[in-house]
Coordinates of C-alpha atoms and ligand atoms in Angstrom, one line a residue:
X1424 CA 7.1 15.3 -37.5
X1425 CA 5.1 14.2 -34.6
X1426 CA 5.1 10.6 -35.7
X1427 CA 8.8 10.6 -36.4
X1428 CA 9.5 12.0 -32.9
X1429 CA 7.5 9.2 -31.4
X1430 CA 9.6 6.4 -32.8
X1431 CA 12.7 6.9 -30.6
X1432 CA 10.3 7.2 -27.6
X1433 CA 8.7 3.9 -28.4
X1434 CA 12.1 2.2 -28.8
X1435 CA 13.2 3.7 -25.5
X1436 CA 10.0 2.6 -23.8
X1437 CA 10.5 -0.9 -25.2
X1438 CA 14.0 -1.1 -23.8
X1439 CA 12.8 0.2 -20.4
X1440 CA 10.0 -2.3 -20.4
X1441 CA 12.4 -5.1 -21.3
X1442 CA 14.9 -4.2 -18.5
X1443 CA 12.0 -3.8 -16.1
X1444 CA 11.0 -7.4 -16.9
X1445 CA 14.5 -8.6 -16.2
X1446 CA 14.7 -7.0 -12.8
X1447 CA 11.2 -8.2 -12.1
X1448 CA 12.3 -11.7 -12.8
X1449 CA 15.5 -11.3 -10.8
X1450 CA 13.5 -10.1 -7.8
X1451 CA 11.1 -13.0 -8.0
X1452 CA 14.0 -15.4 -7.3
X1453 CA 14.2 -14.0 -3.8
X1454 CA 10.6 -13.2 -2.8
X1455 CA 10.3 -10.7 0.0
X1456 CA 8.1 -12.8 2.1
X1457 CA 7.7 -11.7 5.7
X1458 CA 8.3 -13.9 8.7
X1459 CA 5.5 -12.2 10.6
X1460 CA 2.4 -10.3 9.4
X1461 CA 0.9 -8.0 12.0
X1462 CA -2.6 -6.9 11.3
X1463 CA -3.7 -4.0 13.5
X1464 CA -7.4 -3.1 13.5
X1465 CA -8.4 0.0 15.3
X1466 CA -11.9 -0.5 16.5
X1467 CA -13.9 2.6 15.4
X1468 CA -11.5 4.9 13.6
X1469 CA -12.2 7.2 10.7
X1470 CA -9.7 7.9 7.9
X1471 CA -10.2 11.6 8.5
X1472 CA -8.7 11.3 12.1
X1473 CA -5.3 10.9 10.4
X1474 CA -5.5 14.4 9.2
X1475 CA -7.6 16.0 11.8
X1476 CA -5.2 15.0 14.6
X1477 CA -2.0 14.9 12.6
X1478 CA -0.5 17.8 14.5
X1479 CA -0.4 15.6 17.6
X1480 CA 1.4 12.7 15.8
X1481 CA 5.2 12.1 16.2
X1482 CA 7.3 10.7 13.4
X1483 CA 7.3 7.0 14.5
X1484 CA 3.6 6.2 14.7
X1485 CA 0.9 6.9 12.1
X1486 CA 3.4 9.1 10.2
X1487 CA 5.8 6.3 9.9
X1488 CA 3.1 4.1 8.4
X1489 CA 2.0 6.9 6.0
X1490 CA 5.5 7.8 5.0
X1491 CA 7.1 4.4 4.7
X1492 CA 4.1 2.3 3.8
X1493 CA 1.6 2.0 1.0
X1494 CA -1.3 4.2 2.2
X1495 CA -4.8 4.1 0.5
X1496 CA -6.6 7.3 1.2
X1497 CA -9.9 6.2 -0.2
X1498 CA -10.5 2.8 1.5
X1499 CA -14.2 2.0 2.2
X1500 CA -16.4 -0.6 3.5
X1501 CA -19.0 -1.3 0.8
X1502 CA -21.4 -3.1 3.0
X1503 CA -24.3 -1.5 4.9
X1504 CA -23.8 -2.9 8.4
X1505 CA -20.7 -1.1 9.5
X1506 CA -20.4 -3.0 12.8
X1507 CA -17.5 -4.7 14.6
X1508 CA -18.4 -8.3 13.7
X1509 CA -19.0 -7.8 10.0
X1510 CA -16.0 -5.5 9.8
X1511 CA -13.6 -7.8 11.4
X1512 CA -15.1 -10.8 9.5
X1513 CA -14.4 -9.0 6.3
X1514 CA -10.8 -7.8 6.9
X1515 CA -9.1 -11.2 6.8
X1516 CA -11.6 -13.1 4.8
X1517 CA -12.2 -10.6 2.0
X1518 CA -15.9 -11.6 2.0
X1519 CA -19.1 -9.8 2.7
X1520 CA -22.0 -10.9 5.0
X1521 CA -23.9 -12.3 2.0
X1522 CA -21.1 -14.9 1.7
X1523 CA -19.7 -15.3 5.3
X1524 CA -23.1 -14.9 7.1
X1525 CA -21.8 -12.3 9.6
X1526 CA -24.5 -9.7 8.8
X1527 CA -24.7 -7.6 11.9
X1528 CA -24.4 -7.8 15.7
X1529 CA -27.4 -9.9 16.4
X1530 CA -30.0 -12.0 14.6
X1531 CA -33.1 -14.1 15.0
X1532 CA -32.1 -17.8 15.1
X1533 CA -35.2 -19.7 14.0
X1534 CA -33.7 -23.0 15.2
X1535 CA -33.3 -21.9 18.8
X1536 CA -36.2 -19.4 18.5
X1537 CA -34.3 -16.7 20.2
X1538 CA -32.3 -13.6 19.4
X1539 CA -28.5 -14.3 19.5
X1540 CA -25.3 -12.5 19.1
X1541 CA -23.7 -13.3 15.7
X1542 CA -20.9 -15.3 17.4
X1543 CA -22.9 -17.0 20.0
X1544 CA -22.3 -20.8 20.1
X1545 CA -24.3 -22.9 22.6
X1546 CA -21.6 -25.5 22.5
X1547 CA -18.8 -23.1 23.3
X1548 CA -17.8 -22.1 26.9
X1549 CA -15.2 -19.8 28.3
X1550 CA -12.7 -22.0 30.3
X1551 CA -12.3 -20.8 33.8
X1552 CA -15.2 -18.4 33.8
X1553 CA -18.3 -19.6 35.6
X1554 CA -20.6 -16.6 35.7
X1555 CA -20.3 -15.6 32.1
X1556 CA -23.5 -14.3 30.4
X1557 CA -24.8 -16.7 27.8
X1558 CA -24.0 -14.3 25.0
X1559 CA -20.3 -14.6 25.9
X1560 CA -20.2 -18.2 24.7
X1561 CA -18.4 -17.4 21.5
X1562 CA -16.9 -19.2 18.6
X1563 CA -16.4 -18.6 14.9
X1564 CA -18.8 -21.4 14.0
X1565 CA -21.4 -19.0 12.5
X1566 CA -18.7 -17.6 10.2
X1567 CA -19.0 -19.3 6.8
X1568 CA -15.8 -20.0 4.8
X1569 CA -12.4 -19.2 6.1
X1570 CA -9.9 -16.4 6.5
X1571 CA -6.3 -15.6 5.9
X1572 CA -5.2 -17.1 9.3
X1573 CA -6.8 -20.3 8.3
X1574 CA -5.3 -20.3 4.8
X1575 CA -1.8 -19.7 6.3
X1576 CA -2.2 -22.6 8.7
X1577 CA -3.5 -24.8 5.9
X1578 CA -0.6 -23.8 3.6
X1579 CA 2.0 -25.6 5.6
X1580 CA 0.0 -28.1 7.8
X1581 CA 0.1 -25.9 10.9
X1582 CA 3.8 -25.0 10.9
X1583 CA 2.7 -21.4 10.9
X1584 CA 0.9 -19.8 13.8
X1585 CA -2.1 -17.4 13.8
X1586 CA -3.2 -15.5 16.9
X1587 CA -6.0 -12.9 17.3
X1588 CA -5.9 -10.5 20.3
X1589 CA -8.5 -7.9 21.3
X1590 CA -10.6 -6.8 24.2
X1591 CA -13.7 -7.9 22.3
X1592 CA -14.4 -11.5 21.6
X1593 CA -15.7 -11.1 18.1
X1594 CA -12.7 -9.1 17.0
X1595 CA -10.2 -11.6 18.4
X1596 CA -12.2 -14.5 16.9
X1597 CA -12.4 -13.0 13.4
X1598 CA -8.6 -12.3 13.4
X1599 CA -7.7 -15.8 14.5
X1600 CA -10.2 -17.5 12.1
X1601 CA -11.3 -21.1 12.7
X1602 CA -7.9 -22.7 13.0
X1603 CA -5.8 -20.1 14.9
X1604 CA -6.1 -19.1 18.5
X1605 CA -8.1 -16.1 19.9
X1606 CA -7.7 -14.3 23.2
X1607 CA -9.9 -11.5 24.5
X1608 CA -10.7 -9.6 27.7
X1609 CA -13.5 -10.7 30.0
X1610 CA -14.8 -8.3 32.6
X1611 CA -15.9 -11.1 34.9
X1612 CA -12.5 -12.7 34.8
X1613 CA -10.6 -9.3 34.8
X1614 CA -8.2 -10.9 32.3
X1615 CA -7.8 -12.6 29.0
X1616 CA -9.8 -15.6 28.1
X1617 CA -10.5 -17.9 25.1
X1618 CA -13.3 -20.2 23.9
X1619 CA -13.5 -23.9 24.4
X1620 CA -13.8 -23.9 20.6
X1621 CA -10.0 -23.1 20.5
X1622 CA -8.7 -24.8 23.7
X1623 CA -9.9 -26.3 27.0
X1624 CA -7.6 -24.1 29.0
X1625 CA -5.5 -21.0 28.5
X1626 CA -1.8 -21.6 27.5
X1627 CA 0.7 -21.0 30.3
X1628 CA 1.9 -17.7 28.8
X1629 CA -1.7 -16.2 28.9
X1630 CA -2.2 -17.5 32.4
X1631 CA 1.1 -15.9 33.5
X1632 CA 0.1 -12.6 31.7
X1633 CA -3.2 -12.6 33.7
X1634 CA -1.4 -13.3 36.9
X1635 CA 0.4 -10.0 36.5
X1636 CA -3.0 -8.3 37.1
X1637 CA -2.2 -5.4 35.0
X1638 CA -5.7 -3.9 34.9
X1639 CA -5.7 -3.8 38.7
X1640 CA -2.6 -1.7 38.7
X1641 CA -4.8 1.1 37.3
X1642 CA -7.3 1.0 40.1
X1643 CA -7.6 4.5 41.6
X1644 CA -5.7 6.0 38.7
X1645 CA -7.1 8.8 36.5
X1646 CA -7.1 9.2 32.8
X1647 CA -6.1 12.8 32.3
X1648 CA -5.5 15.0 29.3
X1649 CA -2.2 14.4 27.5
X1650 CA -2.4 17.6 25.4
X1651 CA -2.5 21.3 26.4
X1652 CA -6.0 22.3 27.2
X1653 CA -6.2 24.8 24.3
X1654 CA -5.6 21.9 21.8
X1655 CA -9.0 20.4 22.6
X1656 CA -10.8 23.2 20.8
X1657 CA -10.7 20.7 17.9
X1658 CA -13.5 18.9 19.7
X1659 CA -16.8 20.0 21.1
X1660 CA -17.1 20.8 24.8
X1661 CA -15.7 18.2 27.2
X1662 CA -18.9 17.8 29.1
X1663 CA -21.4 17.6 26.3
X1664 CA -24.8 16.5 27.8
X1665 CA -25.2 13.4 25.7
X1666 CA -21.8 12.0 26.6
X1667 CA -22.1 8.9 28.8
X1668 CA -21.0 8.5 32.4
X1669 CA -19.5 5.2 31.4
X1670 CA -19.4 2.7 34.3
X1671 CA -18.7 5.6 36.8
X1672 CA -15.9 7.2 34.7
X1673 CA -17.9 10.5 34.5
X1674 CA -18.6 12.5 31.4
X1675 CA -15.6 14.8 31.6
X1676 CA -11.9 14.7 32.4
X1677 CA -10.3 13.5 34.7
X1678 CA -11.8 10.0 34.4
X1679 CA -11.0 8.1 37.6
X1680 CA -10.9 4.3 37.5
X1681 CA -12.4 3.1 40.7
X1682 CA -15.4 1.3 42.2
X1683 CA -17.7 2.0 45.0
X1684 CA -16.9 -1.3 46.5
X1685 CA -13.4 -0.1 46.9
X1686 CA -11.9 -2.9 44.9
X1687 CA -11.7 -4.1 41.3
X1688 CA -15.1 -5.3 40.1
X1689 CA -16.6 -6.3 36.7
X1690 CA -17.8 -2.6 36.4
X1691 CA -14.2 -1.4 37.0
X1692 CA -12.9 -3.9 34.4
X1693 CA -15.5 -2.6 31.9
X1694 CA -14.5 1.0 32.6
X1695 CA -10.9 0.1 32.2
X1696 CA -11.6 -1.0 28.6
X1697 CA -12.7 2.6 27.8
X1698 CA -9.4 4.1 28.7
X1699 CA -6.1 4.4 26.8
X1700 CA -4.5 2.2 29.5
X1701 CA -6.4 -0.7 27.9
X1702 CA -4.5 -0.1 24.7
X1703 CA -1.2 -0.4 26.6
X1704 CA -2.5 -3.6 28.0
X1705 CA -3.5 -5.0 24.6
X1706 CA -0.1 -4.1 23.0
X1707 CA 1.7 -5.6 26.0
X1708 CA -0.2 -8.8 25.4
X1709 CA 0.8 -8.6 21.7
X1710 CA 4.5 -8.5 22.7
X1711 CA 4.0 -11.3 25.1
X1712 CA 2.4 -13.4 22.4
X1713 CA 5.3 -12.7 20.0
X1714 CA 7.8 -13.8 22.6
X1715 CA 5.9 -16.7 24.1
X1716 CA 4.7 -18.2 20.8
X1717 CA 8.0 -17.3 19.1
X1718 CA 6.2 -15.6 16.3
X1719 CA 8.3 -14.8 13.3
X1720 CA 11.2 -17.0 14.4
X1721 CA 11.3 -19.7 11.8
X1722 CA 10.9 -19.9 8.1
X1723 CA 7.1 -20.4 8.3
X1724 CA 5.4 -17.0 8.4
X1725 CA 3.0 -16.2 11.3
X1726 CA 0.0 -13.9 11.6
X1727 CA -0.7 -11.8 14.7
X1728 CA -4.0 -9.9 14.6
X1729 CA -4.4 -7.1 17.2
X1730 CA -7.6 -5.2 17.5
X1731 CA -7.4 -2.0 19.5
X1732 CA -10.8 -1.9 21.3
X1733 CA -10.5 1.0 23.6
X1734 CA -11.1 3.5 20.8
X1735 CA -14.5 2.0 20.2
X1736 CA -15.6 1.9 23.8
X1737 CA -14.6 5.5 24.3
X1738 CA -16.1 6.5 21.0
X1739 CA -19.5 5.0 22.0
X1740 CA -19.4 6.6 25.4
X1741 CA -18.3 10.1 24.5
X1742 CA -18.9 10.4 20.8
X1743 CA -16.3 10.8 18.0
X1744 CA -16.0 14.6 18.4
X1745 CA -15.1 14.4 22.1
X1746 CA -12.0 15.4 24.0
X1747 CA -11.8 11.8 25.0
X1748 CA -11.5 10.4 21.5
X1749 CA -9.1 13.2 20.5
X1750 CA -6.9 12.4 23.5
X1751 CA -7.1 8.6 22.9
X1752 CA -6.0 9.0 19.3
X1753 CA -3.1 11.3 20.2
X1754 CA -2.0 8.7 22.7
X1755 CA -2.5 5.9 20.3
X1756 CA 0.1 7.4 18.0
X1757 CA 2.7 7.1 20.7
X1758 CA 1.5 3.6 21.7
X1759 CA 1.8 2.4 18.1
X1760 CA 5.3 4.1 17.8
X1761 CA 6.4 2.1 20.9
X1762 CA 5.1 -1.1 19.4
X1763 CA 6.8 -0.5 16.1
X1764 CA 10.1 0.2 17.9
X1765 CA 9.7 -3.1 19.7
X1766 CA 9.2 -4.9 16.4
X1767 CA 12.4 -3.1 15.1
X1768 CA 14.4 -4.3 18.0
X1769 CA 13.2 -7.9 17.7
X1770 CA 13.2 -8.4 13.9
X1771 CA 15.5 -7.5 11.0
X1772 CA 14.4 -5.2 8.3
X1773 CA 12.3 -7.1 5.7
X1774 CA 11.0 -9.7 8.2
X1775 CA 7.7 -8.0 9.2
X1776 CA 4.7 -6.7 7.2
X1777 CA 2.3 -4.5 9.1
X1778 CA -1.3 -3.8 8.0
X1779 CA -3.4 -1.1 9.7
X1780 CA -7.1 -0.6 9.2
X1781 CA -10.3 -0.1 11.1
X1782 CA -13.5 -2.1 11.4
X1783 CA -15.8 1.0 10.9
X1784 CA -15.9 4.7 11.5
X1785 CA -18.2 6.6 13.8
X1786 CA -21.4 8.5 13.7
X1787 CA -21.5 11.9 15.6
X1788 CA -23.7 12.4 18.6
X1789 CA -27.0 13.3 17.0
X1790 CA -27.7 15.9 19.6
X1791 CA -24.4 17.6 18.7
X1792 CA -25.4 17.7 15.1
X1793 CA -28.8 19.2 15.9
X1794 CA -27.1 22.0 18.0
X1795 CA -25.3 22.9 14.7
X1796 CA -28.6 22.9 12.8
X1797 CA -28.0 19.6 11.0
X1798 CA -30.9 17.2 11.1
X1799 CA -30.1 14.1 13.2
X1800 CA -31.7 11.8 15.7
X1801 CA -32.2 8.6 17.6
X1802 CA -35.0 6.3 16.4
X1803 CA -36.7 4.3 19.0
X1804 CA -37.7 0.7 18.3
X1805 CA -41.1 1.4 19.8
X1806 CA -41.7 4.0 17.1
X1807 CA -40.9 1.5 14.4
X1808 CA -42.7 -1.4 16.1
X1809 CA -45.9 0.6 16.7
X1810 CA -46.0 1.9 13.1
X1811 CA -45.5 -1.6 11.6
X1812 CA -47.9 -3.3 14.0
X1813 CA -50.6 -0.7 13.2
X1814 CA -50.2 -1.0 9.4
X1815 CA -50.3 -4.8 9.4
X1816 CA -53.2 -4.9 11.8
X1817 CA -55.1 -2.4 9.7
X1818 CA -54.6 -4.6 6.7
X1819 CA -54.9 -8.1 8.1
X1820 CA -56.4 -7.8 11.5
X1821 CA -54.7 -8.6 14.9
X1822 CA -52.1 -11.4 14.6
X1823 CA -53.6 -13.4 17.5
X1824 CA -57.1 -13.6 16.1
X1825 CA -58.1 -17.2 15.9
X1826 CA -61.6 -17.4 14.4
X1827 CA -63.7 -15.0 16.5
X1828 CA -61.5 -15.6 19.6
X1829 CA -58.3 -13.9 20.6
X1830 CA -55.5 -16.4 21.3
X1831 CA -53.5 -16.1 24.6
X1832 CA -50.5 -17.6 22.9
X1833 CA -47.7 -15.0 23.5
X1834 CA -46.0 -16.2 20.3
X1835 CA -49.0 -14.7 18.4
X1836 CA -49.2 -11.4 20.2
X1837 CA -47.4 -9.3 17.6
X1838 CA -46.7 -9.0 13.9
X1839 CA -43.1 -8.1 14.5
X1840 CA -40.9 -10.7 15.9
X1841 CA -37.7 -8.7 16.3
X1842 CA -36.3 -5.3 15.4
X1843 CA -32.5 -5.6 15.0
X1844 CA -30.7 -2.9 13.0
X1845 CA -31.1 -3.0 10.0
X1846 CA -33.6 -5.8 10.0
X1847 CA -37.4 -6.1 10.7
X1848 CA -38.2 -9.8 11.4
X1849 CA -41.8 -10.7 10.8
X1850 CA -43.6 -13.1 13.0
X1851 CA -44.4 -15.8 10.5
X1852 CA -46.0 -18.0 13.1
X1853 CA -48.8 -15.5 13.4
X1854 CA -49.2 -15.4 9.6
X1855 CA -49.3 -19.2 9.5
X1856 CA -51.8 -19.3 12.3
X1857 CA -54.2 -17.1 10.4
X1858 CA -53.5 -18.8 7.1
X1859 CA -54.3 -22.2 8.5
X1860 CA -57.5 -21.1 10.3
X1861 CA -60.6 -21.7 8.1
X1862 CA -62.9 -19.8 10.5
X1863 CA -60.9 -16.6 10.6
X1864 CA -63.0 -13.5 10.4
X1865 CA -63.3 -11.0 8.8
X1866 CA -63.4 -12.8 5.4
X1867 CA -60.1 -11.4 4.1
X1868 CA -58.2 -13.3 6.7
X1869 CA -59.3 -16.5 5.1
X1870 CA -57.4 -15.7 2.0
X1871 CA -53.8 -16.6 2.0
X1872 CA -51.7 -13.7 3.2
X1873 CA -49.1 -12.8 0.6
X1874 CA -45.7 -12.6 2.4
X1875 CA -44.4 -10.2 -0.2
X1876 CA -47.3 -7.8 0.7
X1877 CA -46.6 -8.2 4.4
X1878 CA -43.0 -7.2 3.9
X1879 CA -44.0 -4.3 1.7
X1880 CA -46.6 -3.0 4.1
X1881 CA -44.0 -3.2 7.0
X1882 CA -41.4 -1.3 5.0
X1883 CA -43.9 1.4 4.0
X1884 CA -45.0 1.8 7.6
X1885 CA -41.4 2.3 8.7
X1886 CA -41.2 5.2 6.3
X1887 CA -43.6 7.1 8.5
X1888 CA -41.0 7.2 11.3
X1889 CA -38.9 10.3 11.2
X1890 CA -35.3 9.4 10.2
X1891 CA -36.1 6.4 8.0
X1892 CA -35.0 7.1 4.5
X1893 CA -36.0 3.9 2.6
X1894 CA -36.4 0.1 2.9
X1895 CA -35.4 -3.0 1.0
X1896 CA -37.4 -6.2 1.3
X1897 CA -36.0 -9.7 0.9
X1898 CA -38.2 -10.1 -2.1
X1899 CA -36.4 -7.2 -3.8
X1900 CA -33.0 -8.6 -2.9
X1901 CA -33.6 -12.2 -3.8
X1902 CA -35.5 -11.4 -7.0
X1903 CA -32.9 -9.0 -8.3
X1904 CA -35.3 -6.1 -8.0
X1905 CA -33.3 -3.7 -5.9
X1906 CA -33.5 0.0 -6.8
X1907 CA -30.7 1.5 -8.8
X1908 CA -29.1 3.7 -6.1
X1909 CA -25.8 4.1 -4.4
X1910 CA -27.0 2.2 -1.3
X1911 CA -28.9 -0.8 -2.5
X1912 CA -25.8 -2.9 -3.3
X1913 CA -24.4 -2.2 0.2
X1914 CA -27.6 -3.7 1.8
X1915 CA -27.4 -6.7 -0.6
X1916 CA -23.8 -7.4 0.7
X1917 CA -25.2 -7.3 4.2
X1918 CA -28.0 -9.7 3.5
X1919 CA -27.9 -13.5 4.2
X1920 CA -31.2 -15.1 3.5
X1921 CA -31.2 -17.6 6.4
X1922 CA -30.2 -14.9 9.0
X1923 CA -31.4 -11.5 7.8
X1924 CA -34.7 -9.8 8.5
X1925 CA -37.6 -9.6 6.1
X1926 CA -37.1 -5.9 5.6
X1927 CA -33.9 -3.9 5.9
X1928 CA -34.3 -0.3 6.9
X1929 CA -32.0 2.5 5.8
X1930 CA -31.9 5.6 8.0
X1931 CA -31.2 9.1 6.8
X1932 CA -27.6 10.4 7.5
X1933 CA -27.0 11.2 11.2
X1934 CA -29.9 9.0 12.3
X1935 CA -29.5 5.6 13.9
X1936 CA -31.6 3.0 15.7
X1937 CA -30.6 -0.2 17.5
X1938 CA -29.1 -0.2 21.0
X1939 CA -27.9 3.4 20.9
X1940 CA -31.2 4.6 19.5
X1941 CA -32.8 3.2 22.6
X1942 CA -30.5 5.2 24.8
X1943 CA -30.5 8.9 25.3
X1944 CA -26.7 9.3 25.3
X1945 CA -23.6 7.9 23.5
X1946 CA -23.2 7.4 19.8
X1947 CA -22.6 4.5 17.5
X1948 CA -21.9 3.4 13.8
X1949 CA -23.5 0.9 11.5
X1950 CA -24.7 3.0 8.6
X1951 CA -23.7 3.0 4.9
X1952 CA -22.5 6.6 5.1
X1953 CA -19.1 8.1 4.7
X1954 CA -18.5 8.7 8.4
X1955 CA -18.9 5.0 9.0
X1956 CA -17.4 3.5 5.9
X1957 CA -14.2 5.5 5.2
X1958 CA -11.3 4.0 7.2
X1959 CA -7.5 3.8 6.9
X1960 CA -5.8 1.1 4.9
X1961 CA -2.0 1.1 5.2
X1962 CA 0.5 -1.7 4.4
X1963 CA 4.1 -1.3 5.5
X1964 CA 7.2 -3.5 5.5
X1965 CA 8.3 -6.7 3.8
X1966 CA 6.8 -7.1 0.3
X1967 CA 5.3 -3.7 0.2
X1968 CA 6.0 -0.9 -2.3
X1969 CA 5.6 2.4 -0.4
X1970 CA 3.4 5.2 -1.8
X1971 CA 0.2 7.1 -1.5
X1972 CA -2.6 5.6 -3.5
X1973 CA -5.8 7.7 -3.9
X1974 CA -7.9 5.3 -6.0
X1975 CA -11.0 3.8 -4.3
X1976 CA -10.3 0.5 -2.8
X1977 CA -12.5 -1.9 -0.8
X1978 CA -11.7 -3.4 2.6
X1979 CA -12.2 -6.8 0.9
X1980 CA -9.0 -6.1 -1.0
X1981 CA -6.9 -6.5 2.2
X1982 CA -7.1 -10.3 2.4
X1983 CA -6.1 -11.2 -1.2
X1984 CA -3.3 -8.6 -1.0
X1985 CA -1.9 -9.9 2.2
X1986 CA -2.2 -13.4 0.7
X1987 CA -0.1 -12.2 -2.1
X1988 CA 2.5 -10.8 0.3
X1989 CA 2.6 -14.2 2.2
X1990 CA 2.5 -16.1 -1.1
X1991 CA -0.4 -18.3 0.0
X1992 CA -4.0 -18.9 -1.3
X1993 CA -6.5 -16.1 -0.7
X1994 CA -9.4 -17.0 1.6
X1995 CA -12.1 -19.1 -0.1
X1996 CA -14.9 -16.5 -0.2
X1997 CA -12.8 -13.5 -0.9
X1998 CA -14.4 -11.0 -3.3
X1999 CA -11.6 -8.4 -3.2
X2000 CA -8.9 -7.3 -5.6
X2001 CA -5.2 -8.1 -5.0
X2002 CA -3.7 -4.6 -4.9
X2003 CA -0.8 -5.7 -7.1
X2004 CA 0.4 -2.1 -7.5
X2005 CA 1.8 -2.2 -3.9
X2006 CA 3.5 -5.6 -4.1
X2007 CA 7.2 -5.3 -4.3
X2008 CA 8.4 -8.2 -6.3
Ligands
ZN3226 ZN1 -16.1 -2.0 16.1

């Protein structure tokens, strides 16, 4: 009986399938390709914020995205270095650091023999800014491959436009790609800038935007709480001791924007970037870009990438469980609603596709965790450096020993060249110096030092520092001998042989090192743990089938999916999956 009953079902299913194919084919004749793709990246935003703060959201911001869009509730970064550069590099390229070379914030450049930010380019200058720090000379040259902005421009010989906007250089650059245009905020200029890589001068519309001096209009103004006081019980106390007095803003509300000089200064402009006013400013620039560059006007689709930076600056300063981050996210909902309303007024239904995601999550203030009885902490580079120096000196002797003499060469002073999360860079010049010296004493120094042993000893030594969970050497990664655990593949994805350290260190949860490990306040991100990897991924608008999707997806899936929406080639190095289940065709 069961078999008989199944026959009509199969026939019905076949008919349904057949009719589905017809409608599928019919829809393909008029592809729902947008005129404009808007990619919004919230810098430092966990997926869980969407539920934690949902009671403060209206219907037109995050809720509109979640209700009318395709929301992935389990979207993760699967690389280890959850930082701004690697995150933004991945979003529109679909590639990991092991392909695109953007492995962290900073690296040791053996060619220039100095530590450099990942996007530093000695040949790039900021037009119009004289006193810029060297690190601000930024371009996408160190990014290997291309991204979706590049592919879109290549697809029609530059009839499309691609623009990246952020307060941070690396965010704007990685949204614009190599062929688009990037604009970001510079605290010396007090306005938006670009790199000589993209143009020798700002276009008139950016100059006009700067001439409005919008940041200055906030001088003397205060960032106050937008929610009733009782609502902030969702966060820890406002004045938690390890919150930062960021550029004179103070640790608790109200945060007054001013400067002791009585007028706007680079410090004031930096403080401005930590307030919700900076998000209004960013979105105002996005509107100006749409109008001035006539984005979405013709039949060639354009990309506008907007990275919301203020959430990250405030998150670092006050921690993710602060009144400030709660207030900023509650306000961000309204700010996004306003931006969506603007897009509604300017474009017809079906002309715009919106993607919203984040470049990483956030690690709680370690001191807040310890007050709750949860193990957490800041690891100082000196602790790591001392442990590794001692272990290598115990085994091989001092690095500066030349024969029976001690060299004064400062380049031979230490075994460790650089500690840059997650990498330990070994001073191979010291190793070579010992190796090449036939008179070195004691006798074991005359034998060749095995680099693999040096790295293993360095890694083992780091384990003696509280908060370090494990280590991975480049030998393990390059020889395919990584341990079979949840984390090893994440570190492999963040390893690029010519740029990464000799040893990569993995902290325990709630521990971190690097620049925020060196400080005694503020918090960061950059780990392979849930609080740093789990971020929103929502697509809405033209070409998108709405729904809530709970399957695990990877941030590398965004680029090939949006390539599908735009009907163009996916970026060259992409490793993601086209999320075909959300494509309305
Ligand atoms: Zn970031």
